[in-house]
Amino acid sequence: GCSWIEVKERVHQFAAGDKSHAQKEEIYAELWRLSRQMEVTGYVPDTMAVLQDVGEEKKQEMLFSHSEKLAIAFGLISTPTGTPLYITKNLRVCSDCHSATKFIS
């Protein structure tokens, strides 16, 4: 799926596993920081959301870079603290991303 976020009057698009954004290093660094912080507060990736027949570690890896998580990480590094982030998706949010978004907020 794809997610979009508008920052400073410019729309940024993300796809699952996307590494095409000019700020990809900063986005993934923020995503790693968020993941560590979420795990400390009790977040456990919901690997049931991954329907592919792969191992648990690969499922967690796939969940890590869902498009909405990338958009959220980009929004957090691109806006002042406390700024509301509005993410638009073309598909339904998976249960893991729903849970992760609650932990992040």
PDB file of C-alpha atoms in Angstrom:
ATOM      1  CA  GLY A   1       0.000   0.000   0.000  1.00  0.00           C
ATOM      2  CA  CYS A   2       0.865   3.680  -0.152  1.00  0.00           C
ATOM      3  CA  SER A   3       0.655   6.486   2.368  1.00  0.00           C
ATOM      4  CA  TRP A   4       0.843  10.234   1.869  1.00  0.00           C
ATOM      5  CA  ILE A   5       1.663  13.072   4.247  1.00  0.00           C
ATOM      6  CA  GLU A   6       1.706  16.796   3.509  1.00  0.00           C
ATOM      7  CA  VAL A   7       4.536  18.760   5.092  1.00  0.00           C
ATOM      8  CA  LYS A   8       5.204  22.418   4.309  1.00  0.00           C
ATOM      9  CA  GLU A   9       2.670  22.432   1.449  1.00  0.00           C
ATOM     10  CA  ARG A  10       4.363  19.473  -0.256  1.00  0.00           C
ATOM     11  CA  VAL A  11       2.898  15.950  -0.448  1.00  0.00           C
ATOM     12  CA  HIS A  12       5.306  13.094   0.278  1.00  0.00           C
ATOM     13  CA  GLN A  13       4.424   9.542  -0.805  1.00  0.00           C
ATOM     14  CA  PHE A  14       5.668   6.335   0.794  1.00  0.00           C
ATOM     15  CA  ALA A  15       5.256   2.690  -0.175  1.00  0.00           C
ATOM     16  CA  ALA A  16       5.962  -0.325   2.029  1.00  0.00           C
ATOM     17  CA  GLY A  17       9.720  -0.850   2.246  1.00  0.00           C
ATOM     18  CA  ASP A  18      10.306   2.433   0.406  1.00  0.00           C
ATOM     19  CA  LYS A  19      13.879   3.705   0.270  1.00  0.00           C
ATOM     20  CA  SER A  20      13.429   6.260  -2.497  1.00  0.00           C
ATOM     21  CA  HIS A  21      12.842   9.374  -0.378  1.00  0.00           C
ATOM     22  CA  ALA A  22      15.696  11.893  -0.279  1.00  0.00           C
ATOM     23  CA  GLN A  23      15.668  11.722   3.547  1.00  0.00           C
ATOM     24  CA  LYS A  24      15.559   7.923   3.788  1.00  0.00           C
ATOM     25  CA  GLU A  25      18.477   7.700   6.233  1.00  0.00           C
ATOM     26  CA  GLU A  26      16.834  10.123   8.674  1.00  0.00           C
ATOM     27  CA  ILE A  27      13.420   8.457   8.239  1.00  0.00           C
ATOM     28  CA  TYR A  28      14.751   4.975   8.982  1.00  0.00           C
ATOM     29  CA  ALA A  29      16.813   6.284  11.905  1.00  0.00           C
ATOM     30  CA  GLU A  30      13.657   7.804  13.394  1.00  0.00           C
ATOM     31  CA  LEU A  31      11.770   4.565  12.750  1.00  0.00           C
ATOM     32  CA  TRP A  32      14.459   2.577  14.617  1.00  0.00           C
ATOM     33  CA  ARG A  33      14.318   5.070  17.495  1.00  0.00           C
ATOM     34  CA  LEU A  34      10.524   4.782  17.648  1.00  0.00           C
ATOM     35  CA  SER A  35      10.658   0.979  17.483  1.00  0.00           C
ATOM     36  CA  ARG A  36      13.046   0.775  20.418  1.00  0.00           C
ATOM     37  CA  GLN A  37      10.956   3.241  22.412  1.00  0.00           C
ATOM     38  CA  MET A  38       7.731   1.334  21.633  1.00  0.00           C
ATOM     39  CA  GLU A  39       9.245  -2.009  22.662  1.00  0.00           C
ATOM     40  CA  VAL A  40      10.283  -0.533  26.028  1.00  0.00           C
ATOM     41  CA  THR A  41       6.669   0.527  26.614  1.00  0.00           C
ATOM     42  CA  GLY A  42       5.230  -2.897  25.718  1.00  0.00           C
ATOM     43  CA  TYR A  43       4.716  -2.919  21.948  1.00  0.00           C
ATOM     44  CA  VAL A  44       4.965  -6.355  20.351  1.00  0.00           C
ATOM     45  CA  PRO A  45       4.747  -6.577  16.535  1.00  0.00           C
ATOM     46  CA  ASP A  46       1.544  -8.307  15.416  1.00  0.00           C
ATOM     47  CA  THR A  47       3.034 -10.766  12.923  1.00  0.00           C
ATOM     48  CA  MET A  48      -0.434 -12.237  12.259  1.00  0.00           C
ATOM     49  CA  ALA A  49      -0.891  -9.190  10.001  1.00  0.00           C
ATOM     50  CA  VAL A  50       1.689 -10.649   7.572  1.00  0.00           C
ATOM     51  CA  LEU A  51       0.051 -13.225   5.330  1.00  0.00           C
ATOM     52  CA  GLN A  52       3.194 -14.405   3.532  1.00  0.00           C
ATOM     53  CA  ASP A  53       4.668 -17.785   4.486  1.00  0.00           C
ATOM     54  CA  VAL A  54       7.935 -16.532   5.997  1.00  0.00           C
ATOM     55  CA  GLY A  55       9.621 -16.797   9.398  1.00  0.00           C
ATOM     56  CA  GLU A  56       8.797 -14.585  12.378  1.00  0.00           C
ATOM     57  CA  GLU A  57      11.925 -12.464  11.985  1.00  0.00           C
ATOM     58  CA  LYS A  58      11.136 -11.744   8.317  1.00  0.00           C
ATOM     59  CA  LYS A  59       7.532 -10.894   9.249  1.00  0.00           C
ATOM     60  CA  GLN A  60       8.754  -8.359  11.826  1.00  0.00           C
ATOM     61  CA  GLU A  61      11.125  -6.922   9.232  1.00  0.00           C
ATOM     62  CA  MET A  62       8.256  -6.552   6.759  1.00  0.00           C
ATOM     63  CA  LEU A  63       6.032  -4.843   9.348  1.00  0.00           C
ATOM     64  CA  PHE A  64       8.794  -2.435  10.332  1.00  0.00           C
ATOM     65  CA  SER A  65       8.693  -0.523   7.044  1.00  0.00           C
ATOM     66  CA  HIS A  66       4.973  -0.302   6.295  1.00  0.00           C
ATOM     67  CA  SER A  67       4.155   2.901   4.456  1.00  0.00           C
ATOM     68  CA  GLU A  68       2.223   4.570   7.270  1.00  0.00           C
ATOM     69  CA  LYS A  69       5.108   4.038   9.702  1.00  0.00           C
ATOM     70  CA  LEU A  70       7.481   5.644   7.185  1.00  0.00           C
ATOM     71  CA  ALA A  71       5.090   8.583   6.744  1.00  0.00           C
ATOM     72  CA  ILE A  72       4.779   9.033  10.509  1.00  0.00           C
ATOM     73  CA  ALA A  73       8.560   8.918  10.990  1.00  0.00           C
ATOM     74  CA  PHE A  74       8.998  11.495   8.218  1.00  0.00           C
ATOM     75  CA  GLY A  75       6.333  13.719   9.763  1.00  0.00           C
ATOM     76  CA  LEU A  76       7.994  13.563  13.169  1.00  0.00           C
ATOM     77  CA  ILE A  77      11.416  14.587  11.841  1.00  0.00           C
ATOM     78  CA  SER A  78       9.971  17.280   9.560  1.00  0.00           C
ATOM     79  CA  THR A  79       7.616  19.170  11.852  1.00  0.00           C
ATOM     80  CA  PRO A  80       7.859  20.872  15.250  1.00  0.00           C
ATOM     81  CA  THR A  81       7.061  18.735  18.309  1.00  0.00           C
ATOM     82  CA  GLY A  82       3.320  18.522  18.906  1.00  0.00           C
ATOM     83  CA  THR A  83       2.303  19.168  15.297  1.00  0.00           C
ATOM     84  CA  PRO A  84      -0.679  16.988  14.277  1.00  0.00           C
ATOM     85  CA  LEU A  85       0.228  14.541  11.498  1.00  0.00           C
ATOM     86  CA  TYR A  86      -2.385  13.664   8.881  1.00  0.00           C
ATOM     87  CA  ILE A  87      -1.622  10.478   6.980  1.00  0.00           C
ATOM     88  CA  THR A  88      -3.691   9.326   4.004  1.00  0.00           C
ATOM     89  CA  LYS A  89      -3.655   5.687   2.852  1.00  0.00           C
ATOM     90  CA  ASN A  90      -4.914   3.898  -0.211  1.00  0.00           C
ATOM     91  CA  LEU A  91      -5.629   0.684   1.748  1.00  0.00           C
ATOM     92  CA  ARG A  92      -6.930  -0.308   5.147  1.00  0.00           C
ATOM     93  CA  VAL A  93      -4.436   0.051   8.027  1.00  0.00           C
ATOM     94  CA  CYS A  94      -3.213  -3.354   9.260  1.00  0.00           C
ATOM     95  CA  SER A  95      -3.650  -4.319  12.916  1.00  0.00           C
ATOM     96  CA  ASP A  96       0.067  -3.929  13.616  1.00  0.00           C
ATOM     97  CA  CYS A  97       0.232  -0.389  12.213  1.00  0.00           C
ATOM     98  CA  HIS A  98      -2.916   0.518  14.144  1.00  0.00           C
ATOM     99  CA  SER A  99      -1.285  -0.694  17.362  1.00  0.00           C
ATOM    100  CA  ALA A 100       2.072   0.956  16.554  1.00  0.00           C
ATOM    101  CA  THR A 101       0.356   4.280  15.818  1.00  0.00           C
ATOM    102  CA  LYS A 102      -1.300   4.207  19.251  1.00  0.00           C
ATOM    103  CA  PHE A 103       2.089   3.577  20.897  1.00  0.00           C
ATOM    104  CA  ILE A 104       3.720   6.374  18.888  1.00  0.00           C
ATOM    105  CA  SER A 105       0.987   8.882  19.723  1.00  0.00           C
TER     106      SER A 105
END
